[in-house]
Short mmCIF file of C-alpha atoms in Angstrom, two decimals:
data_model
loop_
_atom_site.label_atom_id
_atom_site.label_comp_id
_atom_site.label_asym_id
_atom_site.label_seq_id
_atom_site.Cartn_x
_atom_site.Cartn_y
_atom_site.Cartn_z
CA UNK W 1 204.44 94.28 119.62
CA UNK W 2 202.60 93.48 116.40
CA UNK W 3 199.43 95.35 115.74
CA UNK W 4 197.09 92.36 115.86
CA UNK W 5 198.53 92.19 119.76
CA UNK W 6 198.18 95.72 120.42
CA UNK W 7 194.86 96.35 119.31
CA UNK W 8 193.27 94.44 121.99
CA UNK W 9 195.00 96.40 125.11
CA UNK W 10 194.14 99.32 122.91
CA UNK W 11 190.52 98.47 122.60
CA UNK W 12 189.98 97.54 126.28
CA UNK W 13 191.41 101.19 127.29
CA UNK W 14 188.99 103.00 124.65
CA UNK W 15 186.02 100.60 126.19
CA UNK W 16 186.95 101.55 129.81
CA UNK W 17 187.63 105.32 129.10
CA UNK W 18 184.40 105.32 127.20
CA UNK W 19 182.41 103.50 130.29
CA UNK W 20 183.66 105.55 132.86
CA UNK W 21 183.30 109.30 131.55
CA UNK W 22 179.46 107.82 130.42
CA UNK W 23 179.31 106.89 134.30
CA UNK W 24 180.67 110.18 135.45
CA UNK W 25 178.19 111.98 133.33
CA UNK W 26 175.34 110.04 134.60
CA UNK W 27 176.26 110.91 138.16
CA UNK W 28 175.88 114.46 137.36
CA UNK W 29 172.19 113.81 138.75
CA UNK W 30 173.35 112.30 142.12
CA UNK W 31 174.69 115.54 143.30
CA UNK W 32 171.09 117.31 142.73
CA UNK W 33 169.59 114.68 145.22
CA UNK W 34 169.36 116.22 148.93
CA UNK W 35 171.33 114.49 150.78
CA UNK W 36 174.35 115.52 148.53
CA UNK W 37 174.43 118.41 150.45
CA UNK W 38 175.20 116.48 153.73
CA UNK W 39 178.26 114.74 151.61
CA UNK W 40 179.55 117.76 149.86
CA UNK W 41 180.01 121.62 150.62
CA UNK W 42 178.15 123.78 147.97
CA UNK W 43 181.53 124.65 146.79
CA UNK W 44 182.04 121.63 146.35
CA UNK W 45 179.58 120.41 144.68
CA UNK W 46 179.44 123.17 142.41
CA UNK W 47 182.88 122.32 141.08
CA UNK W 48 182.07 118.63 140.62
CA UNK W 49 179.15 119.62 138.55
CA UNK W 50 181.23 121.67 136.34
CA UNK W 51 183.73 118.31 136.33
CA UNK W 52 180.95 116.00 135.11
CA UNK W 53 178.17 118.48 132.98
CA UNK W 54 180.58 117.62 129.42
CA UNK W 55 179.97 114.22 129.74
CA UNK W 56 176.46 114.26 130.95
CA UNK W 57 173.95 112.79 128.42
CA UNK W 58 171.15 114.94 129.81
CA UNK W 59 170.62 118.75 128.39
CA UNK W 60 171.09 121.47 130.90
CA UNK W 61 168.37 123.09 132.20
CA UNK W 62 169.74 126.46 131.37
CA UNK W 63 171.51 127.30 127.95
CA UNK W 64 175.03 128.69 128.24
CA UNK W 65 174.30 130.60 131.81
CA UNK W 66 170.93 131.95 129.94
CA UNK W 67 168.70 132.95 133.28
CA UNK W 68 165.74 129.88 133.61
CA UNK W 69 162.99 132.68 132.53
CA UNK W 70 165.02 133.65 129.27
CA UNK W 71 163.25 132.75 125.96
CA UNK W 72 166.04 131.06 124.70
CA UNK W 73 165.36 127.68 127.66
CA UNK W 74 161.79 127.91 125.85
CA UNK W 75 163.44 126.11 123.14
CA UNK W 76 165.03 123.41 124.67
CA UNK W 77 162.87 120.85 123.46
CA UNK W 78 163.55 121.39 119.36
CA UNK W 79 167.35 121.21 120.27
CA UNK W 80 167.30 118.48 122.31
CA UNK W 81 168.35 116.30 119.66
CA UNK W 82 171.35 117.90 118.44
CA UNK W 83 172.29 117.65 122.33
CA UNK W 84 171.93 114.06 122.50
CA UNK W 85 173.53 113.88 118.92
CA UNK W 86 176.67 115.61 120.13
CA UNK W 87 177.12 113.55 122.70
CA UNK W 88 176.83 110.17 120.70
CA UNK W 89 179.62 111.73 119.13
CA UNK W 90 181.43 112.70 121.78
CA UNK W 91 181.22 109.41 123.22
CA UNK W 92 181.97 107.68 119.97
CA UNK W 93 185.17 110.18 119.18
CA UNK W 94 186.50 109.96 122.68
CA UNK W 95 186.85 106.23 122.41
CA UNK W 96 188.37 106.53 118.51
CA UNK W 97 191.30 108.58 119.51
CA UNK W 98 192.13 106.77 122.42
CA UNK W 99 192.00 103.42 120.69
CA UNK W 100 194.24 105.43 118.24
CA UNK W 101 196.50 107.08 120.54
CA UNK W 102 196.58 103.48 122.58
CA UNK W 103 197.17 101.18 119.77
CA UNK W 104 200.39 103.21 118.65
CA UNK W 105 201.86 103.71 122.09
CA UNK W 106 201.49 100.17 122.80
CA UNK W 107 203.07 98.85 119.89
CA UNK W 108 205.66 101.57 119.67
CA UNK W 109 206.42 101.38 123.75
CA UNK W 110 205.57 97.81 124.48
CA UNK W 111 205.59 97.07 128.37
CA UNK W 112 208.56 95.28 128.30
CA UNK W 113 212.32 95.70 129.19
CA UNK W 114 212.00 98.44 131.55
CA UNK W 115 209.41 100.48 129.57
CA UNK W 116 206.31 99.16 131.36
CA UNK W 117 206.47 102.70 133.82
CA UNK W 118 206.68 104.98 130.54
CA UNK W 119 203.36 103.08 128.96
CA UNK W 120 201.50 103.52 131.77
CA UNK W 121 202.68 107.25 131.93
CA UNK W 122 202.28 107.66 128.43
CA UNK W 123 198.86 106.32 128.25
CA UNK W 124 197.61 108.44 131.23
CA UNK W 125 198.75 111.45 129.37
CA UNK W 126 196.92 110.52 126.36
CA UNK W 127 193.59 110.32 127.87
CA UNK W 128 193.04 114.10 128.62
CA UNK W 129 194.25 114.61 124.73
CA UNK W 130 191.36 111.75 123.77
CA UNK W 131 189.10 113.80 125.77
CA UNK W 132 190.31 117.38 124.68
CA UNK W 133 189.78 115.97 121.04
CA UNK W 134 186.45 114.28 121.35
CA UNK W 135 184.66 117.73 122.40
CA UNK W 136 186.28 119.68 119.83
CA UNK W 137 184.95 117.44 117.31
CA UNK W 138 181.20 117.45 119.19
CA UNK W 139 181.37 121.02 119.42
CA UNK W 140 179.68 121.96 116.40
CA UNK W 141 176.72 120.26 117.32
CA UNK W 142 177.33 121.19 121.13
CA UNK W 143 177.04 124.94 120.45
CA UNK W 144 174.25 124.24 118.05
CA UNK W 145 171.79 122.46 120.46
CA UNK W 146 172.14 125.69 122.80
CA UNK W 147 170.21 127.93 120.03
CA UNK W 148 172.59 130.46 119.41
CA UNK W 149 175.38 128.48 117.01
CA UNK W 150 175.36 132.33 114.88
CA UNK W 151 176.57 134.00 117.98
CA UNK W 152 180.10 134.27 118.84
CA UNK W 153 180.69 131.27 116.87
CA UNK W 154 184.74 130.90 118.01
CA UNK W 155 184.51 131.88 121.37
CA UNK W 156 181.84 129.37 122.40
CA UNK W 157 184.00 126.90 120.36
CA UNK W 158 187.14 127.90 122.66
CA UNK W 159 184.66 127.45 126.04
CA UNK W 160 183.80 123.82 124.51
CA UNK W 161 187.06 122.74 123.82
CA UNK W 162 188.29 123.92 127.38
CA UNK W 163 185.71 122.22 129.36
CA UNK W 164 186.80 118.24 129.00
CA UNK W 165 187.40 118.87 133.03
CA UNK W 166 189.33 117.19 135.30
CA UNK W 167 187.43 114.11 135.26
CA UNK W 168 189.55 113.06 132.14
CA UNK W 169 192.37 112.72 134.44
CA UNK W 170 191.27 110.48 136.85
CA UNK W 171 189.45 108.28 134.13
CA UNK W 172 192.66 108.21 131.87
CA UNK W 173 194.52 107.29 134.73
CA UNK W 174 192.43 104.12 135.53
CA UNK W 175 192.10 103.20 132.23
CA UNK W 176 195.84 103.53 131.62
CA UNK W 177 196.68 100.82 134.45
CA UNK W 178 194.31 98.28 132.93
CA UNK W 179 195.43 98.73 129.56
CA UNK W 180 199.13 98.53 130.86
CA UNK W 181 197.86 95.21 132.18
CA UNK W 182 195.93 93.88 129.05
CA UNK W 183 198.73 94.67 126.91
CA UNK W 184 201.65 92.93 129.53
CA UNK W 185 199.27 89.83 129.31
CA UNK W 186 199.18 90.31 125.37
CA UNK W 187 202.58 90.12 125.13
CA UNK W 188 203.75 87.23 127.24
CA UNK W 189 205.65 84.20 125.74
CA UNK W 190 206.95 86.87 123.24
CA UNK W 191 210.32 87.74 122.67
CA UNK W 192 210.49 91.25 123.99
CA UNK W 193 211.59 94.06 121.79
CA UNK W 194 214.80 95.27 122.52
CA UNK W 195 215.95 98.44 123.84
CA UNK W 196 217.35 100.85 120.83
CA UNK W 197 220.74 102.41 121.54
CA UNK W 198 220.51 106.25 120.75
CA UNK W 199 224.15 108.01 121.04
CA UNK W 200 223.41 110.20 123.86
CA UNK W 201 224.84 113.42 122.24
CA UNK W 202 221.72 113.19 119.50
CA UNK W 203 219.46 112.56 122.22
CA UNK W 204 220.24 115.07 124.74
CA UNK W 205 220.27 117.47 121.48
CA UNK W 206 216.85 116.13 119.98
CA UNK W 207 215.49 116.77 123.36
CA UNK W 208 216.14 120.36 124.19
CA UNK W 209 215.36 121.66 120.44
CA UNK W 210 212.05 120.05 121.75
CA UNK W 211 212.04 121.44 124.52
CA UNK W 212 212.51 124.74 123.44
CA UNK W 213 209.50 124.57 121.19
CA UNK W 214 207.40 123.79 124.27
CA UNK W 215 209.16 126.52 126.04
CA UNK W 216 208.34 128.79 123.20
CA UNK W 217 204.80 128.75 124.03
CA UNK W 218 205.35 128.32 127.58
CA UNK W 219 207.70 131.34 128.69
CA UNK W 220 207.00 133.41 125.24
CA UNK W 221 203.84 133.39 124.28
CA UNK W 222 202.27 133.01 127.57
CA UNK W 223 203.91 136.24 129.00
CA UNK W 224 200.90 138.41 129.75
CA UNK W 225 201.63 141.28 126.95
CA UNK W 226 202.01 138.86 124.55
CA UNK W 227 198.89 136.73 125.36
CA UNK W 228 196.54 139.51 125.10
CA UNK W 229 198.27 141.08 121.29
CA UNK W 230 197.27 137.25 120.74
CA UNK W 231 193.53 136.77 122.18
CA UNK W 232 192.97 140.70 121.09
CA UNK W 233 194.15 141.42 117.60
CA UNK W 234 191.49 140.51 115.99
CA UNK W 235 187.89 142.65 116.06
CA UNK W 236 185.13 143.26 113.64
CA UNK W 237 182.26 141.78 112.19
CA UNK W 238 180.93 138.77 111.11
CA UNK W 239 181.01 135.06 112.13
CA UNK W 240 184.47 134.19 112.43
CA UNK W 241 185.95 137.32 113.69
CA UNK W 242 186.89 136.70 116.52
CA UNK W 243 189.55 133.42 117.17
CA UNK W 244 191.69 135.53 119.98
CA UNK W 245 189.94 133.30 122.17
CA UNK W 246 190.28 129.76 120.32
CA UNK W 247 194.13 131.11 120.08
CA UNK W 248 194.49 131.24 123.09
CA UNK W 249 193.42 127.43 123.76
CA UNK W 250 195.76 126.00 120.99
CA UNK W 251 198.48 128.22 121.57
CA UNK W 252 198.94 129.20 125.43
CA UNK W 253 200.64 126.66 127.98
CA UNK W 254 200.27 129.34 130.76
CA UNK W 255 200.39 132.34 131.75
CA UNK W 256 202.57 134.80 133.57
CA UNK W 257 203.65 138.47 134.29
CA UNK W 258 206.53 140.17 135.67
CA UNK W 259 207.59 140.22 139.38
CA UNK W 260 206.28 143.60 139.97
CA UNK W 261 201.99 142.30 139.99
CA UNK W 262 203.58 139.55 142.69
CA UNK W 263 205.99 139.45 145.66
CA UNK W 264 209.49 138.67 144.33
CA UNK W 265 209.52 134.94 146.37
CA UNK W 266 205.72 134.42 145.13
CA UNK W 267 206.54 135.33 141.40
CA UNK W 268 209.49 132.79 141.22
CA UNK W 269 207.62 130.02 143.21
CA UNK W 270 205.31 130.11 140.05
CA UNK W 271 208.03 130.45 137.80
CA UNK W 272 208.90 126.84 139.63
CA UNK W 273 206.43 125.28 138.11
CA UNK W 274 207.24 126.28 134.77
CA UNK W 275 211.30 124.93 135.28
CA UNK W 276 209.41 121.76 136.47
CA UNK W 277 207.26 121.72 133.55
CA UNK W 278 210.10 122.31 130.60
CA UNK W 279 212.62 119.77 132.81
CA UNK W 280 210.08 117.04 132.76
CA UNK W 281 209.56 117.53 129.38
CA UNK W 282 213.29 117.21 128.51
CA UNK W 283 213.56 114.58 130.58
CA UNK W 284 210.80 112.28 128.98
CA UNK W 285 212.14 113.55 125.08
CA UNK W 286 215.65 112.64 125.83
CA UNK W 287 214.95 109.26 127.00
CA UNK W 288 211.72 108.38 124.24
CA UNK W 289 214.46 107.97 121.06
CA UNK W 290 215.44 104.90 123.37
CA UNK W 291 211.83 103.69 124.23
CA UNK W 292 210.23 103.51 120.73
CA UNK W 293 211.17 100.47 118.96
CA UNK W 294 211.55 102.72 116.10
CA UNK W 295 211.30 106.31 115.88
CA UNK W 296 208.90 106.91 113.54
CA UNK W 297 207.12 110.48 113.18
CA UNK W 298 203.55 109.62 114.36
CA UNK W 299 205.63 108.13 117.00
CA UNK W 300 207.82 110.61 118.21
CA UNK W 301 205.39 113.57 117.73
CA UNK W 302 202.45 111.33 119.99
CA UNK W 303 205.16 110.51 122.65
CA UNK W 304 206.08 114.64 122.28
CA UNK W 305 202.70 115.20 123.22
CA UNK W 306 202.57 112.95 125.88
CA UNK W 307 205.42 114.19 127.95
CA UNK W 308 204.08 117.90 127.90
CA UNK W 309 200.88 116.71 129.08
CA UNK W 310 203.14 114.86 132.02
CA UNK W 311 205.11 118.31 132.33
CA UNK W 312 201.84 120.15 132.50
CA UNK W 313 200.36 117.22 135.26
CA UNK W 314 203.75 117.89 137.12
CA UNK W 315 203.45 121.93 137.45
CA UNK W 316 199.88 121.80 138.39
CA UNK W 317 200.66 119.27 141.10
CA UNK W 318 203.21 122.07 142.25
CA UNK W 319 200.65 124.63 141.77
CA UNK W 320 198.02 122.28 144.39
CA UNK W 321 200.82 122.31 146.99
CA UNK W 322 200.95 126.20 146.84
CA UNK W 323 197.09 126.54 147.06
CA UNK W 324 195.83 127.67 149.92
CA UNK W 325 192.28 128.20 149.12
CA UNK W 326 190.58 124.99 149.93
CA UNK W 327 189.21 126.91 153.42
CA UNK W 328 186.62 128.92 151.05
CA UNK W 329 186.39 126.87 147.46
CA UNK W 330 186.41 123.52 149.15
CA UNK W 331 188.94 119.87 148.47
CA UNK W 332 187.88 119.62 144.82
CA UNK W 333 189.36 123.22 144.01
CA UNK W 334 192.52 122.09 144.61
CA UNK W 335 192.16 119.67 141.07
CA UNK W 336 189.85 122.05 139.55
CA UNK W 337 193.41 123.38 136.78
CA UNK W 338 194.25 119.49 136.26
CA UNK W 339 194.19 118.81 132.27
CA UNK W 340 194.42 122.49 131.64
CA UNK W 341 196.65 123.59 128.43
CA UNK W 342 195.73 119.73 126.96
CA UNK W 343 194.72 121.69 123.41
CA UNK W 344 198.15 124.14 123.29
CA UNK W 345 200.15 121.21 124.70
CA UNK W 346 198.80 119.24 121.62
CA UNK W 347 199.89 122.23 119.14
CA UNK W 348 203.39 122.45 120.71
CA UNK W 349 203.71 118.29 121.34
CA UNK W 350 203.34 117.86 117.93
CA UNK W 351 205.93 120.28 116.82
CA UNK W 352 208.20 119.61 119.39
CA UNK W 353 208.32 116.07 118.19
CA UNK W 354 208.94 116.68 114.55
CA UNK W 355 211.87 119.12 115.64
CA UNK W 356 213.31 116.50 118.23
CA UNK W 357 212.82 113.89 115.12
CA UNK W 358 214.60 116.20 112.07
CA UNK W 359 217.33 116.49 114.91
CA UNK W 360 217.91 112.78 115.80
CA UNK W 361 218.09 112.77 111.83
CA UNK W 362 220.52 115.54 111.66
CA UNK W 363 223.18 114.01 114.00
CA UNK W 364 222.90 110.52 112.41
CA UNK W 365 220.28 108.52 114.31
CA UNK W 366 218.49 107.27 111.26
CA UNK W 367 217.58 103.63 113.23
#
């Protein structure tokens, strides 16, 4: 698919994605009306409050869990513009990177000859990294509006970039289906690209060196002991001395400890997910060589990305099944980890797609 093509499925998506999270923000309101109480459980509501308060265009009352009486929500007013400035940029950055994400998957995985299920899967899994982006770039002026941008600087950048909520999901997911169907209809009466034959020996080999990058931050560096020499390493004074927690965003898929804090059958139910997680992404690595019509870096590192977003969807769907809380937290606990790891699964998607690349390379695929 030529770019002047893709560009309009691509634009459609960011103009959707963009609409709906604005929506979802603006309904943050409906759930203080009274009746919503009569709808929803308190849990409930609670936890689709948290969902929709990063992409609501209206200031908190309170300022980062400050107590309504603290000084600090005196202020509100005098910051209220860098609030509504950091959204405009949230908003603004959120549909950038998907139109950017978009426009490369669609011309580098057109919806045709078979591929039409790995757009529309590649697509949803770009959304959450669109969102994931667009507050880390807002956060500056995020943490700024709240009055205390000298305190803590890095940790209340980690607590920003981790709050793009579940709501990304279900938007991305909509917005991939009618951007699969924009770009189907933007490339009909075209002769379809065809289908790249990648010796499977290079691509079952490109995809577990992948694989085993994402596995090095998955079953490595997200063992417990590990995690915290990570997140608590670093102490002392000043503004930017403490990143253990921004670390841990960008570099932790998980999280996990041996058998003896869990019952044996427990601990390797868990461990389930994570064999789900590393199998899906080998699974999606060792057939995208085949998908791209060429296999380009950006290409290969954005579809890297993609499927260990899909491998993290795939382990927290496992992880819903095993939940048996939804008695006491209420329905929307159940998708209150969806999207979770989106900022380490960016780190590690990006590497693991260079290494899969410099190994297709390696063992002659040079198409």
């Amino acid at each position: 698919m030529t770019y002047r093509r893709a560009v309009i499925p691509a634009l459609a998506g960011g103009v959707l994605m963009t609409l709906l999270l604005w929506w979802a923000g603006a309904s943050t309101q409906a759930l203080q009306l009274r009746g919503a109480s009569t709808v929803f459980s308190i849990e409930s509501a609670s936890e689709l409050r948290r969902w929709l308060a990063p992409w609501s265009y209206d200031p908190p009352t309170e300022l980062f869990g400050a107590p309504a009486g603290d000084p600090a929500v005196s202020t509100a007013g005098q910051y209220s513009d860098l609030y509504h400035t950091a959204m405009q940029i949230r908003f603004f950055a959120v549909f950038a990177f998907f139109v950017a994400g978009a426009l490369l998957l669609a011309r580098r995985i057109p919806p045709t000859q078979g591929r039409t299920p790995a757009t529309l899967l590649a697509l949803w899994a770009w959304g959450p990294v669109a969102g994931t982006l667009a507050v880390t770039v807002s956060a500056p002026w995020l943490i700024a509006s709240g009055g205390r941008g000298s305190y803590r600087i890095l940790p209340q950048l980690a607590g920003v970039v981790a709050s793009s909520g579940p709501v990304v999901v279900f938007a991305a997911l909509v917005t991939a289906g009618v951007t699969v169907l924009v770009a189907r209809a933007a490339v009909k009466g075209t002769e379809p690209a065809p289908r790249r034959s990648v010796p499977p020996r290079a691509a079952r080999l490109a995809a577990s060196v992948g694989t085993g990058v994402i596995a090095l931050s998955l079953i490595v560096l997200s063992y417990d002991s590990v995690a915290e020499w990570i997140q608590t390493s670093f102490s002392g004074a000043g503004l930017l001395s403490e990143p253990g927690d921004l670390l841990r965003q960008w570099l932790l898929l998980g999280g996990w400890a041996g058998p003896s804090t869990a019952p044996l059958g427990d601990w390797l139910l868990h461990r389930a997910a994570d064999v789900v997680t590393l199998a899906v992404v080998w699974w999606a690595l060792r057939l995208l060589p085949g998908l791209l019509t060429r296999t380009t870096a950006p290409a290969m590192a954005v579809g890297a990305i993609c499927a260990t977003v899909l491998g993290l969807f795939a382990s927290q769907v496992l992880h819903m099944t095993m939940d048996d809380t939804v008695a006491v937290w209420g329905p929307t606990h159940l998708f209150s980890a969806l999207g979770n790891g989106t900022p380490a699964a960016l780190t590690f998607g990006t590497l693991a797609g260079l290494a899969a690349l410099a190994t297709l390379r390696l063992t002659g695929d040079r198409a």
